[in-house]
PDB file of C-alpha atoms in Angstrom:
ATOM      1  CA  MET A   1      15.599 -62.094 -32.971  1.00 74.00           C
ATOM      2  CA  GLU A   2      12.632 -61.286 -30.721  1.00 93.00           C
ATOM      3  CA  LEU A   3      11.835 -58.192 -33.043  1.00 96.00           C
ATOM      4  CA  GLU A   4      12.044 -60.111 -36.188  1.00 96.00           C
ATOM      5  CA  LYS A   5       9.807 -62.794 -34.975  1.00 97.00           C
ATOM      6  CA  THR A   6       7.095 -60.332 -33.566  1.00 98.00           C
ATOM      7  CA  ILE A   7       7.191 -58.691 -37.154  1.00 98.00           C
ATOM      8  CA  ARG A   8       6.475 -62.043 -38.791  1.00 97.00           C
ATOM      9  CA  LEU A   9       3.460 -62.741 -36.244  1.00 97.00           C
ATOM     10  CA  LEU A  10       1.986 -59.396 -36.806  1.00 98.00           C
ATOM     11  CA  LYS A  11       2.318 -59.813 -40.717  1.00 97.00           C
ATOM     12  CA  GLU A  12       0.516 -62.968 -40.206  1.00 96.00           C
ATOM     13  CA  GLY A  13      -2.333 -61.342 -38.125  1.00 95.00           C
ATOM     14  CA  LYS A  14      -1.366 -63.474 -35.017  1.00 95.00           C
ATOM     15  CA  HIS A  15      -2.044 -62.646 -31.300  1.00 93.00           C
ATOM     16  CA  LEU A  16       0.635 -60.938 -29.312  1.00 97.00           C
ATOM     17  CA  SER A  17       0.616 -61.125 -25.388  1.00 97.00           C
ATOM     18  CA  GLU A  18      -0.197 -57.905 -23.495  1.00 98.00           C
ATOM     19  CA  GLU A  19       3.328 -57.907 -22.261  1.00 98.00           C
ATOM     20  CA  ARG A  20       4.680 -58.042 -25.805  1.00 98.00           C
ATOM     21  CA  VAL A  21       2.448 -55.045 -26.797  1.00 98.00           C
ATOM     22  CA  TYR A  22       3.541 -52.930 -23.630  1.00 98.00           C
ATOM     23  CA  ASP A  23       7.264 -53.616 -24.468  1.00 98.00           C
ATOM     24  CA  ILE A  24       6.809 -52.329 -28.207  1.00 98.00           C
ATOM     25  CA  CYS A  25       4.793 -49.357 -26.920  1.00 98.00           C
ATOM     26  CA  LEU A  26       7.469 -48.339 -24.374  1.00 98.00           C
ATOM     27  CA  LYS A  27      10.256 -48.780 -26.918  1.00 98.00           C
ATOM     28  CA  SER A  28       8.450 -46.794 -29.524  1.00 98.00           C
ATOM     29  CA  GLN A  29       7.853 -43.841 -26.841  1.00 98.00           C
ATOM     30  CA  GLU A  30      11.443 -43.810 -26.009  1.00 98.00           C
ATOM     31  CA  LEU A  31      12.248 -43.299 -29.692  1.00 98.00           C
ATOM     32  CA  LEU A  32       9.421 -40.818 -30.735  1.00 98.00           C
ATOM     33  CA  ILE A  33      10.189 -38.558 -27.551  1.00 97.00           C
ATOM     34  CA  THR A  34      13.713 -37.775 -29.218  1.00 97.00           C
ATOM     35  CA  GLU A  35      11.854 -36.548 -32.569  1.00 97.00           C
ATOM     36  CA  GLY A  36      10.475 -32.892 -32.806  1.00 97.00           C
ATOM     37  CA  ASN A  37       6.949 -31.888 -33.654  1.00 98.00           C
ATOM     38  CA  VAL A  38       8.073 -31.500 -37.185  1.00 98.00           C
ATOM     39  CA  THR A  39      10.671 -34.127 -38.345  1.00 98.00           C
ATOM     40  CA  HIS A  40      13.171 -33.666 -41.257  1.00 98.00           C
ATOM     41  CA  VAL A  41      13.357 -36.405 -43.871  1.00 98.00           C
ATOM     42  CA  ASP A  42      15.695 -36.646 -46.841  1.00 97.00           C
ATOM     43  CA  THR A  43      14.832 -37.953 -50.290  1.00 98.00           C
ATOM     44  CA  PRO A  44      14.183 -40.432 -51.644  1.00 98.00           C
ATOM     45  CA  VAL A  45      11.229 -41.058 -49.731  1.00 98.00           C
ATOM     46  CA  THR A  46       7.577 -42.464 -50.313  1.00 98.00           C
ATOM     47  CA  ILE A  47       4.825 -40.725 -48.722  1.00 98.00           C
ATOM     48  CA  CYS A  48       1.721 -42.805 -47.494  1.00 98.00           C
ATOM     49  CA  GLY A  49      -1.910 -41.764 -46.657  1.00 98.00           C
ATOM     50  CA  ASP A  50      -4.458 -43.278 -44.288  1.00 98.00           C
ATOM     51  CA  ILE A  51      -4.134 -46.965 -43.493  1.00 98.00           C
ATOM     52  CA  HIS A  52      -7.197 -47.344 -41.289  1.00 98.00           C
ATOM     53  CA  GLY A  53      -6.465 -50.999 -39.955  1.00 98.00           C
ATOM     54  CA  GLN A  54      -6.272 -52.665 -43.306  1.00 98.00           C
ATOM     55  CA  LEU A  55      -3.465 -54.741 -42.559  1.00 98.00           C
ATOM     56  CA  HIS A  56      -3.142 -56.822 -45.714  1.00 97.00           C
ATOM     57  CA  ASP A  57      -3.388 -53.858 -47.878  1.00 98.00           C
ATOM     58  CA  LEU A  58      -0.397 -52.256 -45.781  1.00 98.00           C
ATOM     59  CA  LEU A  59       1.411 -55.366 -46.675  1.00 98.00           C
ATOM     60  CA  THR A  60       0.678 -54.909 -50.360  1.00 98.00           C
ATOM     61  CA  LEU A  61       1.741 -51.243 -49.920  1.00 98.00           C
ATOM     62  CA  PHE A  62       5.117 -52.291 -48.846  1.00 98.00           C
ATOM     63  CA  GLU A  63       5.273 -54.940 -51.506  1.00 97.00           C
ATOM     64  CA  LYS A  64       4.529 -52.443 -54.322  1.00 97.00           C
ATOM     65  CA  SER A  65       6.784 -49.691 -53.322  1.00 98.00           C
ATOM     66  CA  GLY A  66       9.989 -51.454 -52.258  1.00 96.00           C
ATOM     67  CA  GLY A  67       9.664 -52.410 -48.665  1.00 96.00           C
ATOM     68  CA  VAL A  68      11.155 -50.809 -45.460  1.00 96.00           C
ATOM     69  CA  GLU A  69      14.428 -52.618 -45.747  1.00 93.00           C
ATOM     70  CA  LYS A  70      15.255 -50.529 -48.981  1.00 94.00           C
ATOM     71  CA  THR A  71      12.761 -47.553 -48.959  1.00 97.00           C
ATOM     72  CA  ARG A  72      12.338 -44.516 -46.583  1.00 98.00           C
ATOM     73  CA  TYR A  73       8.482 -43.910 -45.672  1.00 98.00           C
ATOM     74  CA  VAL A  74       6.449 -41.194 -44.294  1.00 98.00           C
ATOM     75  CA  PHE A  75       3.119 -42.203 -42.985  1.00 98.00           C
ATOM     76  CA  LEU A  76       0.642 -39.434 -42.667  1.00 98.00           C
ATOM     77  CA  GLY A  77      -1.332 -40.963 -39.781  1.00 98.00           C
ATOM     78  CA  ASP A  78      -4.917 -42.679 -39.368  1.00 98.00           C
ATOM     79  CA  PHE A  79      -3.245 -46.118 -38.833  1.00 98.00           C
ATOM     80  CA  VAL A  80      -6.290 -47.303 -36.616  1.00 98.00           C
ATOM     81  CA  ASP A  81     -10.066 -47.409 -36.804  1.00 98.00           C
ATOM     82  CA  ARG A  82     -12.578 -48.382 -39.541  1.00 96.00           C
ATOM     83  CA  GLY A  83     -10.624 -51.764 -40.517  1.00 96.00           C
ATOM     84  CA  PHE A  84     -10.497 -54.799 -38.459  1.00 92.00           C
ATOM     85  CA  TYR A  85      -6.646 -55.101 -38.053  1.00 97.00           C
ATOM     86  CA  SER A  86      -5.928 -51.615 -36.499  1.00 98.00           C
ATOM     87  CA  LEU A  87      -3.935 -53.189 -33.718  1.00 98.00           C
ATOM     88  CA  GLU A  88      -1.636 -55.449 -36.038  1.00 98.00           C
ATOM     89  CA  SER A  89      -1.301 -52.408 -38.390  1.00 98.00           C
ATOM     90  CA  PHE A  90      -0.140 -49.848 -35.839  1.00 98.00           C
ATOM     91  CA  LEU A  91       2.003 -52.470 -34.150  1.00 98.00           C
ATOM     92  CA  LEU A  92       3.703 -53.341 -37.305  1.00 98.00           C
ATOM     93  CA  LEU A  93       4.618 -49.902 -38.027  1.00 98.00           C
ATOM     94  CA  LEU A  94       5.957 -49.508 -34.663  1.00 98.00           C
ATOM     95  CA  CYS A  95       8.091 -52.503 -35.062  1.00 98.00           C
ATOM     96  CA  TYR A  96       9.480 -51.180 -38.268  1.00 98.00           C
ATOM     97  CA  LYS A  97      10.121 -47.891 -36.542  1.00 98.00           C
ATOM     98  CA  ILE A  98      12.118 -49.638 -33.663  1.00 98.00           C
ATOM     99  CA  ARG A  99      14.006 -51.970 -36.347  1.00 97.00           C
ATOM    100  CA  TYR A 100      14.631 -48.910 -39.022  1.00 97.00           C
ATOM    101  CA  PRO A 101      14.166 -45.818 -37.020  1.00 97.00           C
ATOM    102  CA  ASP A 102      15.486 -43.646 -39.995  1.00 95.00           C
ATOM    103  CA  ARG A 103      13.402 -45.292 -42.585  1.00 97.00           C
ATOM    104  CA  ILE A 104       9.923 -44.665 -41.049  1.00 98.00           C
ATOM    105  CA  THR A 105       8.240 -41.384 -40.041  1.00 98.00           C
ATOM    106  CA  LEU A 106       4.906 -41.560 -38.334  1.00 98.00           C
ATOM    107  CA  ILE A 107       2.685 -38.568 -38.144  1.00 98.00           C
ATOM    108  CA  ARG A 108      -0.289 -38.356 -36.001  1.00 98.00           C
ATOM    109  CA  GLY A 109      -3.772 -38.399 -37.561  1.00 98.00           C
ATOM    110  CA  ASN A 110      -7.074 -37.300 -36.237  1.00 98.00           C
ATOM    111  CA  HIS A 111      -7.984 -40.890 -35.549  1.00 98.00           C
ATOM    112  CA  GLU A 112      -4.857 -41.359 -33.022  1.00 98.00           C
ATOM    113  CA  THR A 113      -6.856 -40.157 -30.181  1.00 98.00           C
ATOM    114  CA  ARG A 114      -8.745 -41.620 -27.317  1.00 98.00           C
ATOM    115  CA  GLN A 115     -11.936 -40.053 -28.064  1.00 97.00           C
ATOM    116  CA  ILE A 116     -12.164 -40.901 -31.683  1.00 97.00           C
ATOM    117  CA  THR A 117     -10.772 -44.635 -31.232  1.00 98.00           C
ATOM    118  CA  LYS A 118     -13.706 -45.182 -28.649  1.00 98.00           C
ATOM    119  CA  VAL A 119     -16.273 -44.722 -31.506  1.00 97.00           C
ATOM    120  CA  TYR A 120     -14.773 -45.788 -34.843  1.00 97.00           C
ATOM    121  CA  GLY A 121     -13.583 -49.256 -33.965  1.00 97.00           C
ATOM    122  CA  PHE A 122      -9.973 -49.438 -32.450  1.00 98.00           C
ATOM    123  CA  TYR A 123     -11.159 -49.738 -28.818  1.00 98.00           C
ATOM    124  CA  ASP A 124     -13.903 -52.444 -29.570  1.00 98.00           C
ATOM    125  CA  GLU A 125     -11.148 -54.352 -31.633  1.00 98.00           C
ATOM    126  CA  VAL A 126      -8.933 -54.404 -28.635  1.00 98.00           C
ATOM    127  CA  MET A 127     -11.740 -55.525 -26.254  1.00 98.00           C
ATOM    128  CA  ARG A 128     -12.610 -58.282 -28.750  1.00 97.00           C
ATOM    129  CA  LYS A 129      -9.160 -59.602 -28.888  1.00 97.00           C
ATOM    130  CA  TYR A 130      -7.995 -59.070 -25.382  1.00 98.00           C
ATOM    131  CA  GLY A 131     -11.162 -58.715 -23.159  1.00 98.00           C
ATOM    132  CA  ASN A 132      -9.850 -55.521 -21.602  1.00 98.00           C
ATOM    133  CA  SER A 133      -8.668 -52.213 -22.565  1.00 98.00           C
ATOM    134  CA  ASN A 134      -4.884 -52.477 -21.319  1.00 98.00           C
ATOM    135  CA  VAL A 135      -3.484 -52.536 -24.811  1.00 98.00           C
ATOM    136  CA  TRP A 136      -5.704 -49.798 -26.148  1.00 98.00           C
ATOM    137  CA  ARG A 137      -4.297 -47.615 -23.504  1.00 98.00           C
ATOM    138  CA  TYR A 138      -0.704 -48.593 -24.121  1.00 98.00           C
ATOM    139  CA  CYS A 139      -1.404 -47.466 -27.885  1.00 98.00           C
ATOM    140  CA  CYS A 140      -2.922 -44.209 -26.865  1.00 98.00           C
ATOM    141  CA  GLU A 141       0.116 -43.342 -24.771  1.00 98.00           C
ATOM    142  CA  VAL A 142       2.261 -43.766 -28.067  1.00 98.00           C
ATOM    143  CA  PHE A 143      -0.283 -41.571 -29.944  1.00 98.00           C
ATOM    144  CA  ASP A 144       0.674 -38.572 -27.715  1.00 98.00           C
ATOM    145  CA  TYR A 145       4.331 -38.969 -28.958  1.00 98.00           C
ATOM    146  CA  LEU A 146       3.465 -38.937 -32.484  1.00 98.00           C
ATOM    147  CA  SER A 147       5.086 -36.091 -34.588  1.00 98.00           C
ATOM    148  CA  LEU A 148       2.630 -33.406 -36.213  1.00 98.00           C
ATOM    149  CA  GLY A 149       4.235 -33.052 -39.425  1.00 98.00           C
ATOM    150  CA  ALA A 150       7.512 -33.710 -41.418  1.00 98.00           C
ATOM    151  CA  ILE A 151       9.418 -31.666 -43.954  1.00 98.00           C
ATOM    152  CA  ILE A 152      11.170 -33.348 -46.947  1.00 98.00           C
ATOM    153  CA  ASN A 153      14.481 -31.645 -48.127  1.00 98.00           C
ATOM    154  CA  ASN A 154      13.128 -28.315 -46.687  1.00 97.00           C
ATOM    155  CA  ARG A 155      10.778 -27.987 -49.688  1.00 98.00           C
ATOM    156  CA  ILE A 156       7.805 -30.303 -49.029  1.00 98.00           C
ATOM    157  CA  PHE A 157       5.509 -30.186 -45.844  1.00 98.00           C
ATOM    158  CA  CYS A 158       3.693 -33.445 -44.809  1.00 98.00           C
ATOM    159  CA  VAL A 159       0.812 -33.349 -42.403  1.00 98.00           C
ATOM    160  CA  HIS A 160      -2.302 -35.324 -41.831  1.00 98.00           C
ATOM    161  CA  GLY A 161      -5.182 -32.756 -42.232  1.00 98.00           C
ATOM    162  CA  GLY A 162      -3.978 -29.362 -43.393  1.00 98.00           C
ATOM    163  CA  LEU A 163      -3.534 -25.971 -42.239  1.00 98.00           C
ATOM    164  CA  SER A 164      -4.580 -23.660 -39.460  1.00 98.00           C
ATOM    165  CA  PRO A 165      -5.410 -20.073 -39.246  1.00 98.00           C
ATOM    166  CA  ASP A 166      -3.196 -20.086 -36.078  1.00 98.00           C
ATOM    167  CA  VAL A 167      -0.213 -21.231 -37.943  1.00 98.00           C
ATOM    168  CA  SER A 168       1.867 -19.228 -40.291  1.00 98.00           C
ATOM    169  CA  THR A 169       5.298 -20.609 -39.908  1.00 98.00           C
ATOM    170  CA  ILE A 170       6.835 -24.069 -38.966  1.00 98.00           C
ATOM    171  CA  ASN A 171       8.229 -22.500 -35.977  1.00 98.00           C
ATOM    172  CA  GLU A 172       4.920 -21.985 -34.694  1.00 98.00           C
ATOM    173  CA  ILE A 173       4.125 -25.830 -34.993  1.00 98.00           C
ATOM    174  CA  LYS A 174       7.456 -26.702 -33.340  1.00 97.00           C
ATOM    175  CA  ALA A 175       6.224 -24.547 -30.337  1.00 97.00           C
ATOM    176  CA  ILE A 176       3.161 -26.859 -29.800  1.00 98.00           C
ATOM    177  CA  ASP A 177       3.059 -29.148 -26.825  1.00 97.00           C
ATOM    178  CA  ARG A 178       2.209 -32.154 -28.580  1.00 98.00           C
ATOM    179  CA  LYS A 179       2.092 -34.674 -25.767  1.00 97.00           C
ATOM    180  CA  GLN A 180      -1.625 -34.801 -25.018  1.00 97.00           C
ATOM    181  CA  GLU A 181      -4.900 -35.788 -26.313  1.00 97.00           C
ATOM    182  CA  VAL A 182      -5.768 -33.818 -29.393  1.00 97.00           C
ATOM    183  CA  PRO A 183      -7.637 -30.507 -28.242  1.00 97.00           C
ATOM    184  CA  HIS A 184     -11.078 -29.583 -29.771  1.00 96.00           C
ATOM    185  CA  GLU A 185      -9.765 -26.461 -31.335  1.00 97.00           C
ATOM    186  CA  GLY A 186      -6.576 -24.539 -31.764  1.00 98.00           C
ATOM    187  CA  ALA A 187      -3.505 -25.119 -33.997  1.00 98.00           C
ATOM    188  CA  MET A 188      -2.789 -28.856 -33.121  1.00 98.00           C
ATOM    189  CA  CYS A 189      -6.408 -29.701 -33.946  1.00 98.00           C
ATOM    190  CA  ASP A 190      -6.472 -27.898 -37.161  1.00 98.00           C
ATOM    191  CA  LEU A 191      -3.350 -29.729 -38.451  1.00 98.00           C
ATOM    192  CA  LEU A 192      -5.087 -33.015 -37.921  1.00 98.00           C
ATOM    193  CA  TRP A 193      -8.616 -32.181 -39.016  1.00 98.00           C
ATOM    194  CA  SER A 194      -8.490 -29.440 -41.714  1.00 98.00           C
ATOM    195  CA  ASP A 195      -9.383 -29.923 -45.302  1.00 98.00           C
ATOM    196  CA  PRO A 196      -8.554 -27.977 -48.648  1.00 98.00           C
ATOM    197  CA  ASP A 197     -11.635 -26.864 -50.567  1.00 98.00           C
ATOM    198  CA  ASP A 198     -12.669 -24.157 -53.283  1.00 96.00           C
ATOM    199  CA  VAL A 199     -13.107 -21.445 -50.789  1.00 96.00           C
ATOM    200  CA  ASP A 200     -12.006 -17.897 -50.703  1.00 93.00           C
ATOM    201  CA  LYS A 201     -11.142 -17.736 -46.946  1.00 94.00           C
ATOM    202  CA  TRP A 202     -11.116 -19.872 -43.866  1.00 97.00           C
ATOM    203  CA  SER A 203     -14.413 -21.558 -43.246  1.00 96.00           C
ATOM    204  CA  LEU A 204     -15.544 -23.812 -40.375  1.00 95.00           C
ATOM    205  CA  SER A 205     -15.170 -27.331 -41.464  1.00 96.00           C
ATOM    206  CA  PRO A 206     -18.463 -29.553 -41.674  1.00 94.00           C
ATOM    207  CA  ARG A 207     -16.547 -32.285 -39.903  1.00 96.00           C
ATOM    208  CA  GLY A 208     -17.104 -30.294 -36.663  1.00 93.00           C
ATOM    209  CA  ALA A 209     -13.224 -29.656 -36.057  1.00 96.00           C
ATOM    210  CA  GLY A 210     -10.653 -27.920 -37.985  1.00 97.00           C
ATOM    211  CA  PHE A 211     -11.278 -25.597 -40.896  1.00 98.00           C
ATOM    212  CA  LEU A 212     -11.692 -25.542 -44.711  1.00 98.00           C
ATOM    213  CA  PHE A 213      -8.843 -23.631 -46.614  1.00 98.00           C
ATOM    214  CA  GLY A 214      -8.431 -22.771 -50.178  1.00 98.00           C
ATOM    215  CA  SER A 215      -5.590 -21.629 -52.805  1.00 98.00           C
ATOM    216  CA  ASN A 216      -4.812 -18.585 -51.127  1.00 97.00           C
ATOM    217  CA  GLU A 217      -4.115 -20.103 -47.736  1.00 98.00           C
ATOM    218  CA  VAL A 218      -1.908 -22.527 -49.406  1.00 98.00           C
ATOM    219  CA  GLU A 219      -0.027 -20.200 -51.595  1.00 98.00           C
ATOM    220  CA  GLU A 220       0.696 -18.070 -48.426  1.00 98.00           C
ATOM    221  CA  PHE A 221       1.868 -20.892 -46.337  1.00 98.00           C
ATOM    222  CA  LEU A 222       4.236 -22.258 -49.233  1.00 98.00           C
ATOM    223  CA  HIS A 223       5.608 -18.652 -49.925  1.00 98.00           C
ATOM    224  CA  THR A 224       6.232 -17.904 -46.249  1.00 98.00           C
ATOM    225  CA  ASN A 225       8.117 -21.134 -45.455  1.00 98.00           C
ATOM    226  CA  GLY A 226       9.727 -21.608 -48.859  1.00 98.00           C
ATOM    227  CA  PHE A 227       7.868 -24.920 -49.622  1.00 98.00           C
ATOM    228  CA  GLU A 228       6.743 -26.168 -52.983  1.00 98.00           C
ATOM    229  CA  LEU A 229       4.102 -28.731 -51.913  1.00 98.00           C
ATOM    230  CA  ILE A 230       1.900 -29.645 -48.904  1.00 98.00           C
ATOM    231  CA  ALA A 231       1.479 -33.481 -48.932  1.00 98.00           C
ATOM    232  CA  ARG A 232      -1.606 -34.654 -46.651  1.00 98.00           C
ATOM    233  CA  ALA A 233      -4.147 -37.461 -46.273  1.00 98.00           C
ATOM    234  CA  HIS A 234      -7.331 -37.375 -44.268  1.00 98.00           C
ATOM    235  CA  GLN A 235      -9.822 -37.449 -47.103  1.00 98.00           C
ATOM    236  CA  LEU A 236     -10.822 -40.563 -49.287  1.00 98.00           C
ATOM    237  CA  VAL A 237      -9.774 -39.868 -52.849  1.00 97.00           C
ATOM    238  CA  MET A 238     -11.376 -42.604 -55.185  1.00 98.00           C
ATOM    239  CA  GLU A 239      -8.387 -42.177 -57.540  1.00 98.00           C
ATOM    240  CA  GLY A 240      -5.841 -42.805 -54.737  1.00 98.00           C
ATOM    241  CA  TYR A 241      -4.490 -39.273 -54.979  1.00 98.00           C
ATOM    242  CA  LYS A 242      -5.692 -35.653 -55.924  1.00 98.00           C
ATOM    243  CA  GLU A 243      -3.456 -32.670 -56.650  1.00 98.00           C
ATOM    244  CA  MET A 244      -5.069 -29.045 -56.182  1.00 98.00           C
ATOM    245  CA  PHE A 245      -4.103 -25.555 -56.233  1.00 98.00           C
ATOM    246  CA  ASP A 246      -1.782 -25.859 -59.353  1.00 97.00           C
ATOM    247  CA  GLY A 247      -0.084 -28.657 -57.762  1.00 97.00           C
ATOM    248  CA  GLY A 248       0.607 -26.914 -54.578  1.00 98.00           C
ATOM    249  CA  LEU A 249      -1.098 -29.496 -52.425  1.00 98.00           C
ATOM    250  CA  VAL A 250      -1.841 -33.436 -52.907  1.00 98.00           C
ATOM    251  CA  THR A 251      -4.067 -35.476 -50.938  1.00 98.00           C
ATOM    252  CA  VAL A 252      -2.629 -39.233 -50.580  1.00 98.00           C
ATOM    253  CA  TRP A 253      -5.049 -41.909 -49.725  1.00 98.00           C
ATOM    254  CA  SER A 254      -3.464 -45.595 -48.979  1.00 98.00           C
ATOM    255  CA  ALA A 255      -6.521 -47.564 -48.029  1.00 98.00           C
ATOM    256  CA  PRO A 256      -7.947 -49.275 -51.047  1.00 98.00           C
ATOM    257  CA  ASN A 257     -11.535 -50.368 -50.893  1.00 97.00           C
ATOM    258  CA  TYR A 258     -11.995 -48.342 -47.753  1.00 97.00           C
ATOM    259  CA  CYS A 259     -14.190 -49.807 -45.107  1.00 95.00           C
ATOM    260  CA  TYR A 260     -14.201 -52.913 -47.478  1.00 94.00           C
ATOM    261  CA  ARG A 261     -17.047 -51.380 -49.470  1.00 94.00           C
ATOM    262  CA  CYS A 262     -15.990 -48.050 -51.082  1.00 96.00           C
ATOM    263  CA  GLY A 263     -14.526 -49.389 -54.140  1.00 97.00           C
ATOM    264  CA  ASN A 264     -11.623 -46.925 -54.421  1.00 98.00           C
ATOM    265  CA  VAL A 265      -7.961 -47.662 -55.355  1.00 98.00           C
ATOM    266  CA  ALA A 266      -5.152 -46.574 -53.197  1.00 98.00           C
ATOM    267  CA  ALA A 267      -1.932 -44.689 -53.731  1.00 98.00           C
ATOM    268  CA  VAL A 268       1.672 -43.798 -52.393  1.00 98.00           C
ATOM    269  CA  LEU A 269       3.843 -40.949 -53.488  1.00 98.00           C
ATOM    270  CA  LYS A 270       7.468 -41.280 -54.240  1.00 98.00           C
ATOM    271  CA  ILE A 271       9.658 -38.209 -54.154  1.00 98.00           C
ATOM    272  CA  ASP A 272      13.128 -38.429 -55.775  1.00 98.00           C
ATOM    273  CA  ASP A 273      16.086 -36.434 -55.065  1.00 97.00           C
ATOM    274  CA  GLN A 274      14.890 -33.798 -57.686  1.00 97.00           C
ATOM    275  CA  LEU A 275      11.694 -33.703 -55.928  1.00 97.00           C
ATOM    276  CA  GLU A 276       9.807 -35.183 -58.892  1.00 98.00           C
ATOM    277  CA  ARG A 277       6.520 -37.038 -57.811  1.00 98.00           C
ATOM    278  CA  ASN A 278       5.812 -40.430 -58.991  1.00 98.00           C
ATOM    279  CA  TYR A 279       2.612 -42.203 -57.852  1.00 98.00           C
ATOM    280  CA  THR A 280       2.129 -46.052 -57.257  1.00 98.00           C
ATOM    281  CA  ILE A 281      -1.533 -47.022 -57.524  1.00 98.00           C
ATOM    282  CA  PHE A 282      -2.774 -50.329 -55.854  1.00 98.00           C
ATOM    283  CA  ASP A 283      -5.797 -52.065 -55.445  1.00 97.00           C
ATOM    284  CA  ALA A 284      -7.323 -54.047 -52.209  1.00 97.00           C
ATOM    285  CA  VAL A 285      -6.408 -57.461 -51.530  1.00 91.00           C
ATOM    286  CA  GLN A 286      -8.860 -60.006 -50.102  1.00 74.00           C
ATOM    287  CA  PRO A 287      -7.574 -61.668 -47.054  1.00 56.00           C
ATOM    288  CA  GLN A 288      -7.452 -65.492 -47.330  1.00 49.00           C
ATOM    289  CA  ASP A 289      -9.648 -67.352 -44.366  1.00 42.00           C
ATOM    290  CA  GLY A 290      -7.438 -69.132 -42.125  1.00 37.00           C
ATOM    291  CA  VAL A 291      -4.301 -67.030 -42.412  1.00 39.00           C
ATOM    292  CA  GLY A 292      -3.918 -65.864 -38.596  1.00 39.00           C
ATOM    293  CA  ASN A 293      -7.258 -64.360 -37.874  1.00 41.00           C
ATOM    294  CA  ALA A 294      -7.459 -62.632 -41.236  1.00 44.00           C
ATOM    295  CA  ILE A 295     -11.408 -63.031 -41.524  1.00 44.00           C
ATOM    296  CA  ILE A 296     -13.265 -60.163 -42.308  1.00 46.00           C
ATOM    297  CA  PRO A 297     -15.981 -59.622 -39.623  1.00 44.00           C
ATOM    298  CA  THR A 298     -19.608 -58.920 -40.950  1.00 39.00           C
ATOM    299  CA  LYS A 299     -20.072 -56.126 -38.436  1.00 41.00           C
ATOM    300  CA  GLN A 300     -20.800 -53.028 -40.070  1.00 42.00           C
ATOM    301  CA  PRO A 301     -18.227 -49.903 -39.345  1.00 42.00           C
ATOM    302  CA  GLN A 302     -19.551 -46.860 -37.883  1.00 43.00           C
ATOM    303  CA  MET A 303     -21.461 -44.180 -39.593  1.00 44.00           C
ATOM    304  CA  ASP A 304     -19.042 -42.091 -41.789  1.00 46.00           C
ATOM    305  CA  TYR A 305     -18.430 -38.576 -40.346  1.00 45.00           C
ATOM    306  CA  PHE A 306     -16.769 -37.539 -43.495  1.00 43.00           C
ATOM    307  CA  LEU A 307     -19.762 -37.829 -45.728  1.00 32.00           C
TER     308      LEU A 307
END
């Protein structure tokens, strides 16, 4: 089957034709357009944080957590940029989505935008691999169709970044027109950019987009919507995950040794039918020379806006 062959090639880091990428992106859009801004997911499910183009670590993630053939996954966005295999990582997840639509939920991150990918690596990667930007454009079209959040068993809210002063209820997220480039402000922007912090009230984020929010905002959002946990990604956590606000919020980070130099471990969070949390920690793998195009270039990643 063509899809199985494509999955195998992507896992080996092999080159796909522009036509094949276009086909994958088109099929993905047809699938994603049927999903709402907030998708509903049943347990058991494994929640995964940022991937950032680290293909070989993504393969390790699947290996350590059961694999898509047997496990349901929610990916919290930031599939691309920083790492050197953004294209293969994103296309592999799209192929899995096409192959197992009920087992993979893909949420949009702040890096799934045209503006950010022009600066932080994905655009340059596509230009290096194809000599033109067509494949980048196809993928950006898919970004616009990704969901903004997910709800697990009506009790856990999954989002890439965090909360927004413009959003009190899930229905307000469902009302957003998501099929667009991420705006510079407003609810959609905040969901992808905001961060939790020890603050007493909403504060402007030092990232230049989104807000900082504290325990009061988390408690109010959980209470209003009948949730018990917000699961999000977006921030590097050296230990792979970090629970805050009496366990009402957790940050999950799934890119080990981020940017090939940060030295952090990665984690995924499995939620069982009783909503119990079980974290799996894993380390980075060093790609072997000669496997596909799996040689880490020496080019330094861009400056880190999150520092």
